[in-house]
Short mmCIF file of C-alpha atoms and ligand atoms in Angstrom, two decimals:
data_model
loop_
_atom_site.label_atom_id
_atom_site.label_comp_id
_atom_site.label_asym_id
_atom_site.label_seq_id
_atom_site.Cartn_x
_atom_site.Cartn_y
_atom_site.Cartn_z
CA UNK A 1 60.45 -37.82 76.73
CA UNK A 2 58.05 -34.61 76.91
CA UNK A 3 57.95 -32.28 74.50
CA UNK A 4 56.70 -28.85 75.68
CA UNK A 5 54.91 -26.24 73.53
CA UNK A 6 57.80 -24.12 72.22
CA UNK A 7 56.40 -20.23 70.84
CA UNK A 8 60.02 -19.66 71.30
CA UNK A 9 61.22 -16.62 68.88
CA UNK A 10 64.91 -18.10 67.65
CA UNK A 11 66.44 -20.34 67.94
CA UNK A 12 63.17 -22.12 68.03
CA UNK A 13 61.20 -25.46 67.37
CA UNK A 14 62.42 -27.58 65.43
CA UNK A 15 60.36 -30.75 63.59
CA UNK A 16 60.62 -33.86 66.27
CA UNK A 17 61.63 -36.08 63.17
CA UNK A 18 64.38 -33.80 62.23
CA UNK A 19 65.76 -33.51 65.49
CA UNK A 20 65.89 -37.36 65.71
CA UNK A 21 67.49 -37.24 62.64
CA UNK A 22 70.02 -35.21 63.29
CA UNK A 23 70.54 -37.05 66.18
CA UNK A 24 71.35 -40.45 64.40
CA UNK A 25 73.75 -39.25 62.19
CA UNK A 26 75.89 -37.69 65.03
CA UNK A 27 77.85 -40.71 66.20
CA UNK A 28 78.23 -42.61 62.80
CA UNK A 29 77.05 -40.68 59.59
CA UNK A 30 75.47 -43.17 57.00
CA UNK A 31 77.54 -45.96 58.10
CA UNK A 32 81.06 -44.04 57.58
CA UNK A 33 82.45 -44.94 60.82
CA UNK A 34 82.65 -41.12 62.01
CA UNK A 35 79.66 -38.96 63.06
CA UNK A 36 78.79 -35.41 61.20
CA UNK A 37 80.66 -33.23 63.15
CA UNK A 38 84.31 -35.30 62.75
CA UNK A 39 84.36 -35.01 59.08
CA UNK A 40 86.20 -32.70 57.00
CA UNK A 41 84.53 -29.86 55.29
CA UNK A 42 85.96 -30.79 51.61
CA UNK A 43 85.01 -34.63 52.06
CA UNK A 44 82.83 -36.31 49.40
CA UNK A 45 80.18 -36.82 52.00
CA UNK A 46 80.34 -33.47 53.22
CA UNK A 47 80.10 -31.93 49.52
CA UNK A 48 77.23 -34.01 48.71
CA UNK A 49 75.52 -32.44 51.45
CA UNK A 50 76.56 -28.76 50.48
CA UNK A 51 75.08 -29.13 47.14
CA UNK A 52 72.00 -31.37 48.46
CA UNK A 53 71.14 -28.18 50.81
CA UNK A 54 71.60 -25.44 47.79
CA UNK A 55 69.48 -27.50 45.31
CA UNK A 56 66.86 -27.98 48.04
CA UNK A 57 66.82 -24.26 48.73
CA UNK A 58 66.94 -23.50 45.18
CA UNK A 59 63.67 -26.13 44.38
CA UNK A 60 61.62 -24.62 46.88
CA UNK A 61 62.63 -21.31 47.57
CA UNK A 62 62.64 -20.98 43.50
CA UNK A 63 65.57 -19.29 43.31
CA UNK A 64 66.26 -18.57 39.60
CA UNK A 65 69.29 -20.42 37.74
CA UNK A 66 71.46 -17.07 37.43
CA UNK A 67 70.88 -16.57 41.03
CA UNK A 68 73.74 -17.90 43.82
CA UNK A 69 72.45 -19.42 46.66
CA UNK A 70 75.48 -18.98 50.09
CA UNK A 71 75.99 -20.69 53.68
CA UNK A 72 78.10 -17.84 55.90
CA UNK A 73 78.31 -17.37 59.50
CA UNK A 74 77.97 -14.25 61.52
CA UNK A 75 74.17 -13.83 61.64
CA UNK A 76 71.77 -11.61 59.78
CA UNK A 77 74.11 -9.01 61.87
CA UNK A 78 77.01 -9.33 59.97
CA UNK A 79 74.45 -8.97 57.12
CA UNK A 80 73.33 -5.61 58.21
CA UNK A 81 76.66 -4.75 57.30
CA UNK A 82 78.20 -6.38 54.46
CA UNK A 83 75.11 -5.88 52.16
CA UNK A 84 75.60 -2.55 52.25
CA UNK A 85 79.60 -3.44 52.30
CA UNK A 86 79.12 -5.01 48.97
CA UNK A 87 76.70 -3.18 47.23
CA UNK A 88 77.31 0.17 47.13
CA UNK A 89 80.55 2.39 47.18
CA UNK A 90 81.58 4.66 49.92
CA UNK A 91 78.81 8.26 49.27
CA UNK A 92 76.73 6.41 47.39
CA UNK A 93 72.84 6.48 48.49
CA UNK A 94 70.96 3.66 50.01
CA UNK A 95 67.52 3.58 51.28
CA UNK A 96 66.00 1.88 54.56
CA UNK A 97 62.17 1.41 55.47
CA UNK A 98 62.58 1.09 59.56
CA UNK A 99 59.84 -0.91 60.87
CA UNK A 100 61.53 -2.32 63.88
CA UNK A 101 64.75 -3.19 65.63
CA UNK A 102 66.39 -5.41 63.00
CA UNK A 103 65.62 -2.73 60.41
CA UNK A 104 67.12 -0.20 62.34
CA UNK A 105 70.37 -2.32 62.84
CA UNK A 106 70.90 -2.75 59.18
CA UNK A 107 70.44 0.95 58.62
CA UNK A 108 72.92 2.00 61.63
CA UNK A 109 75.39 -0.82 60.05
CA UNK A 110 74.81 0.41 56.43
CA UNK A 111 75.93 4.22 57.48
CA UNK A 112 78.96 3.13 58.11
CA UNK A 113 79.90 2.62 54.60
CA UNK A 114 77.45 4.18 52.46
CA UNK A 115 75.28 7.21 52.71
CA UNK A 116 71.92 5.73 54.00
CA UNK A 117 68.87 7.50 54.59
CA UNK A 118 65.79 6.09 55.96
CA UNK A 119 63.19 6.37 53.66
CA UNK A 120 60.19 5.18 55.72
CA UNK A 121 59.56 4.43 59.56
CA UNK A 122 56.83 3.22 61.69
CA UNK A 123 58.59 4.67 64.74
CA UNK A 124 56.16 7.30 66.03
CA UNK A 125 53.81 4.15 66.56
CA UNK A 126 55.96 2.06 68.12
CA UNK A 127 56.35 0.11 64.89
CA UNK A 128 53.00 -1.13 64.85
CA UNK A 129 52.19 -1.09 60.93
CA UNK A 130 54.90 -1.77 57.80
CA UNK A 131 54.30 0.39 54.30
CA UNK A 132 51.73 -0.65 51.94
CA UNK A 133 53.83 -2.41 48.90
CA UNK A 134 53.01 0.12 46.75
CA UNK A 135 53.45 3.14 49.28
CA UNK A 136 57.77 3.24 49.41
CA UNK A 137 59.20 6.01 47.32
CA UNK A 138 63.33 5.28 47.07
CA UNK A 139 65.41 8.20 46.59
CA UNK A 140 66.83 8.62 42.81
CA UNK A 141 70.23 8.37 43.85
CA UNK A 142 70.00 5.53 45.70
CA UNK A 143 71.68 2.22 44.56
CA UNK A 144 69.26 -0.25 46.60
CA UNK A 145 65.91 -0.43 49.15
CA UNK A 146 66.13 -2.31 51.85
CA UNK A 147 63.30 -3.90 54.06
CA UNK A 148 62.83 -6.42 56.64
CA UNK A 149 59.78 -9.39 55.51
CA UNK A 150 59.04 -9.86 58.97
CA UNK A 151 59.47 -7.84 62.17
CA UNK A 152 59.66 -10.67 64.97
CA UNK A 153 59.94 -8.34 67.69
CA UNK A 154 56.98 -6.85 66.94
CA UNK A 155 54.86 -9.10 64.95
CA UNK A 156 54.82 -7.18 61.35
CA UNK A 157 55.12 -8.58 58.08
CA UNK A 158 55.14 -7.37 54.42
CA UNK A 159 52.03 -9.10 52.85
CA UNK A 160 54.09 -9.34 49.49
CA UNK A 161 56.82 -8.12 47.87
CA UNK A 162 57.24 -4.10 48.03
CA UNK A 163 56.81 -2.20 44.62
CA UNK A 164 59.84 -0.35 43.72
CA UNK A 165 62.06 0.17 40.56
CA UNK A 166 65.26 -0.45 42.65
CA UNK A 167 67.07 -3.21 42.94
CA UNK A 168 65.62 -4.88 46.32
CA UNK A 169 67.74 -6.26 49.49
CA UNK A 170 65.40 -8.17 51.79
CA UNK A 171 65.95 -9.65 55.86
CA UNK A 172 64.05 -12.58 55.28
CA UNK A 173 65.44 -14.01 58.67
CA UNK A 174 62.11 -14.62 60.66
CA UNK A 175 59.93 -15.62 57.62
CA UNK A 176 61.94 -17.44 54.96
CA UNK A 177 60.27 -20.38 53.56
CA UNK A 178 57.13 -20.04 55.28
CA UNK A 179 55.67 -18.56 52.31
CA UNK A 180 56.21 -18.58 48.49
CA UNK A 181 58.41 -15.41 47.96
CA UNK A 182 59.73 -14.15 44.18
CA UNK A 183 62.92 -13.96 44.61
CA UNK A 184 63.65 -13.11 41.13
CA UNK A 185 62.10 -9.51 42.65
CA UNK A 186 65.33 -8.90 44.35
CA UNK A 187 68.42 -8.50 44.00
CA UNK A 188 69.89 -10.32 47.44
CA UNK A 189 67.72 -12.03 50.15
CA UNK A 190 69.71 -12.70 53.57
CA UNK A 191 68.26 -15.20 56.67
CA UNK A 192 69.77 -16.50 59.56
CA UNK A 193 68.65 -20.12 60.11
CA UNK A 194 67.60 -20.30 63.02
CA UNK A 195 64.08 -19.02 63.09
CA UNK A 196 62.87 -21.77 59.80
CA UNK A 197 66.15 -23.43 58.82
CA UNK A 198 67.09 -25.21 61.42
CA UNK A 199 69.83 -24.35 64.26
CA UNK A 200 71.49 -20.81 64.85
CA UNK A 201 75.28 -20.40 62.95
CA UNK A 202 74.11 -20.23 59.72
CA UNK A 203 73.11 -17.53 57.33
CA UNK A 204 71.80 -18.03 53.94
CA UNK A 205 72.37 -15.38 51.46
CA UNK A 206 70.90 -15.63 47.98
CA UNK A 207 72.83 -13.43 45.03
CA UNK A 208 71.06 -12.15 41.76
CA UNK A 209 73.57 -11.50 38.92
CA UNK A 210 73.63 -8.19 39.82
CA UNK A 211 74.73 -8.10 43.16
CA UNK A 212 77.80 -10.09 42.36
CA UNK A 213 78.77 -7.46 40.15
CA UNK A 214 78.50 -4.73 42.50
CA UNK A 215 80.37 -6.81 44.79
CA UNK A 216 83.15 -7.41 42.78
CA UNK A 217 82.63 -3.24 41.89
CA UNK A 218 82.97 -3.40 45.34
CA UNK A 219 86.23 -4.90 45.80
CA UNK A 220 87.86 -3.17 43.31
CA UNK A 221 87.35 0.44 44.18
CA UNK A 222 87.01 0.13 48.14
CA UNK A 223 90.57 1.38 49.36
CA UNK A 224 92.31 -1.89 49.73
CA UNK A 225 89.68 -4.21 48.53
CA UNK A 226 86.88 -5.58 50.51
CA UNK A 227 87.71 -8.06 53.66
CA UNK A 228 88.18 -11.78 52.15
CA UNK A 229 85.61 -13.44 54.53
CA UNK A 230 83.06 -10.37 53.76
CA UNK A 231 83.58 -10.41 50.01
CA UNK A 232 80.31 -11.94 48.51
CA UNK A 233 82.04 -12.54 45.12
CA UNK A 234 84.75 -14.75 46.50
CA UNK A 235 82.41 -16.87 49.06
CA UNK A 236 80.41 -17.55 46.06
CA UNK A 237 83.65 -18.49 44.12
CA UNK A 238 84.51 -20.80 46.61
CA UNK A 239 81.13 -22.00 47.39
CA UNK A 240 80.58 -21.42 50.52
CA UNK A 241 83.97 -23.06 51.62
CA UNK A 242 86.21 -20.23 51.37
CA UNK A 243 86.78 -21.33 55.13
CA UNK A 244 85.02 -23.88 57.48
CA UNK A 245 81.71 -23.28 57.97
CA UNK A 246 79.15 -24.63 60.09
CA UNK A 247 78.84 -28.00 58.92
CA UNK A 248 76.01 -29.26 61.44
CA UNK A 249 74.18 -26.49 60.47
CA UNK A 250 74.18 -26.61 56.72
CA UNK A 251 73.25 -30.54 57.29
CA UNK A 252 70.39 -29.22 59.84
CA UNK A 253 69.05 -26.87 56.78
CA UNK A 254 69.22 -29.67 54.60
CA UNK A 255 67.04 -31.61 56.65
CA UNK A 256 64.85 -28.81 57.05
CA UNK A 257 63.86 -28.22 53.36
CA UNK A 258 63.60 -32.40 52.92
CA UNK A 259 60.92 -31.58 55.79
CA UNK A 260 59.28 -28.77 53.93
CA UNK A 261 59.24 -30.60 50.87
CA UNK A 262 57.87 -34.01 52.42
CA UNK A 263 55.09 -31.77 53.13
CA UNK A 264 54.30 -30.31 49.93
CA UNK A 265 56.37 -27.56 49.99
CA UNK A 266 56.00 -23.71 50.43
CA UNK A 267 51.95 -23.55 49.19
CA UNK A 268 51.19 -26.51 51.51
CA UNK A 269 53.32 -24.73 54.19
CA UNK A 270 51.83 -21.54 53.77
CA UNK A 271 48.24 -22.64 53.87
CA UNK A 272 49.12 -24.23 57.44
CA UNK A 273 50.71 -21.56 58.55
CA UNK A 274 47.97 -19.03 57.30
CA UNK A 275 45.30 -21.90 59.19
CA UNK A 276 47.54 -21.30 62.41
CA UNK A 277 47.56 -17.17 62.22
CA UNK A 278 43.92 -17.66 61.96
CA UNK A 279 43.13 -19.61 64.78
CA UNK A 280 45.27 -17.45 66.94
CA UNK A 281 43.88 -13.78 65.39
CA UNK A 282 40.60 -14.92 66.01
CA UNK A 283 41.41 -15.46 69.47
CA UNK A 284 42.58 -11.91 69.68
CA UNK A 285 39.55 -10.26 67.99
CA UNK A 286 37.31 -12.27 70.14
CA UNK A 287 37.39 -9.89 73.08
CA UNK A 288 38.23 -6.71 74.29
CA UNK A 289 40.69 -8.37 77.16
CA UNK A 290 43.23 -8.81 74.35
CA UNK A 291 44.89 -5.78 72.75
CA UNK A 292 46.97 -6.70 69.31
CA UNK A 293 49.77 -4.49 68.75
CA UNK A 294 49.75 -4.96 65.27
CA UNK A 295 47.69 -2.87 63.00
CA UNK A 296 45.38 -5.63 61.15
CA UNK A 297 47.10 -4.92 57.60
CA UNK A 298 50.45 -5.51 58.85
CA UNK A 299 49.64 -8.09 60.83
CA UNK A 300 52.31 -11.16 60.83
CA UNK A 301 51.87 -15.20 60.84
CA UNK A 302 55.08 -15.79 62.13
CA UNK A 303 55.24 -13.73 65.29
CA UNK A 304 51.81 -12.17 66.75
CA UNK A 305 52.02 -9.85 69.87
CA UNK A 306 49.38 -8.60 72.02
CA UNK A 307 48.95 -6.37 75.92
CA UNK A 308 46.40 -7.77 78.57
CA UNK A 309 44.52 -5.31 80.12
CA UNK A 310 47.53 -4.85 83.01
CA UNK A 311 50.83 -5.95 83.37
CA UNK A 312 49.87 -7.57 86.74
CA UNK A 313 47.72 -10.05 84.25
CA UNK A 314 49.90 -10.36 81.99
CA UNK A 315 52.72 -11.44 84.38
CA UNK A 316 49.93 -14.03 85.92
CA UNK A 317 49.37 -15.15 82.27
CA UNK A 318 52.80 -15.65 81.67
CA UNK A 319 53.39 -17.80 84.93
CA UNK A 320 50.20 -19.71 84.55
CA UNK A 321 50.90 -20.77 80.74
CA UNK A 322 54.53 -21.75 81.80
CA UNK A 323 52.84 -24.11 84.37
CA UNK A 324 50.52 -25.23 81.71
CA UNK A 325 53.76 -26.22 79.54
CA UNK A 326 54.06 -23.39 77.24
CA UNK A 327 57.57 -21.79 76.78
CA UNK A 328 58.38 -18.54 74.90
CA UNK A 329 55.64 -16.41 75.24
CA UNK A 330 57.06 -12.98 76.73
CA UNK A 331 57.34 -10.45 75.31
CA UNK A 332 60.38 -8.83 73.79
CA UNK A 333 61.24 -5.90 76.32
CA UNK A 334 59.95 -3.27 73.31
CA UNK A 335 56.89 -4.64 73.22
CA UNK A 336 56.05 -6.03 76.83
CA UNK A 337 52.91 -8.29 76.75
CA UNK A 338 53.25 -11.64 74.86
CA UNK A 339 54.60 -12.96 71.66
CA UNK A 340 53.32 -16.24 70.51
CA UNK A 341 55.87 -16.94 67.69
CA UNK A 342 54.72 -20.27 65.50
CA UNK A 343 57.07 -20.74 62.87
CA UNK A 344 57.17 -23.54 60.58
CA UNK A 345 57.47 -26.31 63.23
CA UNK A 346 54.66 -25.64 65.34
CA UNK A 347 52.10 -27.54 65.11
CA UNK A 348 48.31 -26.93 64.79
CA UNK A 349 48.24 -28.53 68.28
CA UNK A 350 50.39 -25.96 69.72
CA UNK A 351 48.09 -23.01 68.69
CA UNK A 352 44.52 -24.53 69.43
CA UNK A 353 46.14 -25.08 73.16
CA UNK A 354 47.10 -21.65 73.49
CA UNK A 355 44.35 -20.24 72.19
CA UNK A 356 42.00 -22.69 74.94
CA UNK A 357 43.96 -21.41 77.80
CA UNK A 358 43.52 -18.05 76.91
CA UNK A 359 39.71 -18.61 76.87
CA UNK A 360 39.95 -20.34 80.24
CA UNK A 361 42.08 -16.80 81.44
CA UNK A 362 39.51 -14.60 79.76
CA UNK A 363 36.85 -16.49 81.44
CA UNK A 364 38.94 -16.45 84.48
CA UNK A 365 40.51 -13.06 85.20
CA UNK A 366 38.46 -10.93 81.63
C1 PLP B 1 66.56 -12.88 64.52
C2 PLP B 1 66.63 -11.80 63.50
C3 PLP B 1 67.84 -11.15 63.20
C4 PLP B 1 69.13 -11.40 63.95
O1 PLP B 1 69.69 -12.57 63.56
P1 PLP B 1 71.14 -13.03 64.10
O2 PLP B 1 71.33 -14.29 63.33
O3 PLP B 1 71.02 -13.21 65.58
O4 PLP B 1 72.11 -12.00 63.74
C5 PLP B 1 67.83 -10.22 62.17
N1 PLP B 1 66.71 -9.92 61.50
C6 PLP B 1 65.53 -10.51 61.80
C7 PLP B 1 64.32 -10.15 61.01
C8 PLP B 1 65.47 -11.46 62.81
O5 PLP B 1 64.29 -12.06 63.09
#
C-alpha cells in the first residue's frame, strides 16, 4: 500500500492507525459476531460508543458540564439554518461577520427566518483578512453574533475568540480541535466532521444552557412549532437518537479524539500544528515567486493559499506536484492558485515535502 500526500480540504486525511482501525471493526465489532455498520442504533454496544464519543469531546474540547454536546446530520449547511431557526424568533436581529463563502451561506440561510444584518465583511478584498477580536460591534437589538473560526476557502482564521457582549454562535467546521478553544465563550459551536473528526455525515453541535432555552422559546412561539428533526431541544432530549444517525461516523469521531488524546491532546496538537503553519509560511515569505492571499494577521494553520506569478505556472505546479504524489492542492475556484490544507492528520512529513518541491520549482521556473 502507498499512501500519497493528501492537502485535501474535506473530507480529508485521516490518521493511518485510525483508518486501520476502523477497518477491523467493520466485519466483526469487538468479537460480537456482526461488524459496526449491522448493529442497531439503541444497542448496548452502540450506546457505549455514543457516550464514549461525547465524553471524549467533552474532555478535550472542554466543554463545560451545563453545556450539551450533539451528533446530527445535514452538514454545517443545515447549520447555517437551524441556528438561526432555533435561536431567534421571526424579526428578531441577528448579526453576521462575512469573511468568506461559508459565512455568507449562514447569513443568506439565517434571513430566512430572522432579520440578519451583516455586521462586518472582508468582501471588497476578496476576503483576504477576518476582524481583529476586539474590532466587531453587534447591533443592540440583535439576539446573537455569528462568525466562522476558519475560512477554508480562503485560508483565514480568527486568532482567538472575538470580543463581544452577545451571546456567540461559532462555524468551527474547518478548525475544531486543532486548537484549545473556550467554549464556555459561546453560546453554540457547530462542525461538520469531516475536516478534523473523522468522515463526512456528521455534525457536532455543542449547546450552552442558553441556547436550549431559546430553542425551546423557539418551538413554542414559531407558528406550528419548530420541525422535529431541526428542533435542538428535542435532539438533545433524545440524545442524539431522536432518529438513526450516522453510526460509522460517530464511531469514526470517537476514534478521532482517542487519537488526539493519545497525543497529548489539544496543546500538544496545537503546537504541531502551529510547527507545520510555520514551516509552510516561511516557505511563502521566502521569495517574491509566492504571493499569500492572506493578510499576515489573519493568516490560518489549517488552510494556507497562495498565486504564482502566472496561472500558466501555477497550472505546471499543480501537474508537477500531482506527479510528485501530492493530492489536493488547487485552489478553490474563488481563490485560483493553491491551497495546501494540513489539518490534524498531516504529518510534519507532508509539509517539509511540499515545501522542498516548491524550492526545487522556485529554483526551477522563479
Ligand atoms: C466545509 C465547511 C462547511 C460545509 O460543510 P458541509 O458539512 O459540507 O455542509 C461549512 N463551514 C466551513 C467553515 C467549512 O469548512
Amino acid at each position: 500500500m502507498s499512501r500519497v500526500h493528501n492537502f485535501n480540504a474535506g473530507p480529508a486525511v485521516l490518521p493511518l492507525s485510525v483508518v486501520q482501525e476502523l477497518a477491523a471493526a467493520l466485519p466483526d465489532y469487538q468479537g460480537l459476531g456482526i461488524g459496526l455498520m449491522e448493529m442497531s442504533h439503541r444497542s448496548k454496544p452502540f450506546e457505549a460508543i455514543v457516550n464514549s464519543a461525547v465524553a471524549g469531546l467533552r474532555r478535550v474540547l472542554g466543554v463545560p458540564d451545563d453545556y450539551k454536546i450533539l451528533f446530527l446530520q445535514g452538514g454545517a449547511s443545515l447549520q447555517f439554518y437551524m441556528h438561526a431557526l432555533n435561536l431567534a424568533l421571526p424579526g428578531e436581529g441577528t448579526d453576521y461577520v462575512i469573511t468568506g463563502t461559508w459565512a455568507k451561506k449562514a447569513y443568506e440561510e439565517a434571513k430566512r427566518c430572522t432579520a440578519a444584518a451583516s455586521v462586518w465583511s472582508s468582501k471588497a478584498t476578496n476576503f483576504n483578512a477576518v476582524p481583529a477580536l476586539d474590532a466587531i460591534t453587534p447591533r443592540a437589538e440583535s439576539v446573537y453574533l455569528h462568525y466562522t473560526s476558519n475560512n477554508t476557502i480562503y485560508g483565514t482564521q480568527f486568532q482567538g475568540t472575538p470580543k463581544v457582549d452577545k451571546p456567540l454562535i461559532a462555524d468551527l467546521s474547518s478548525d475544531i480541535a486543532s486548537r484549545p478553544v473556550d467554549v464556555g465563550a459561546h453560546a453554540l459551536i457547530y462542525a461538520g466532521a469531516q475536516k478534523n473528526l473523522g468522515p463526512s455525515g456528521v455534525t457536532v453541535v455543542i449547546l450552552s444552557p442558553w441556547a436550549l432555552e431559546r430553542s425551546r422559546l423557539a418551538n413554542a412561539t414559531r407558528p406550528g412549532g419548530l420541525p422535529a428533526m431541526l428542533d435542538y431541544a428535542l435532539q438533545s432530549e433524545n440524545g442524539s437518537l431522536y432518529n438513526t444517525p450516522n453510526t460509522f461516523g460517530i464511531f469514526a469521531l470517537d476514534r478521532m479524539i482517542a487519537w488526539v488524546e493519545s497525543l497529548g491532546g489539544l496543546s500538544a496538537i496545537a503546537a504541531r500544528n502551529t510547527d507545520k503553519a510555520d514551516r509552510l509560511y516561511a516557505e511563502l515569505d521566502r521569495s517574491a515567486f509566492w504571493r499569500p492571499h492572506a493578510e499576515v494577521a489573519s493568516r490560518s494553520q489549517m488552510n494556507v493559499t497562495w498565486r504564482l506569478p502566472s496561472e500558466e505556472l501555477e497550472k505546471r505546479f499543480l501537474t508537477e506536484a500531482k506527479a510528485a504524489n501530492m493530492v489536493g492542492l488547487d485552489g478553490h475556484r474563488s481563490v485560483g492558485g493553491v491551497r495546501a490544507s494540513m489539518y490534524n492528520a498531516l504529518e510534519i512529513e507532508s509539509v517539509d515535502f511540499l515545501v522542498d518541491f516548491m524550492r526545487a520549482f522556485e529554483a526551477k521556473h522563479g
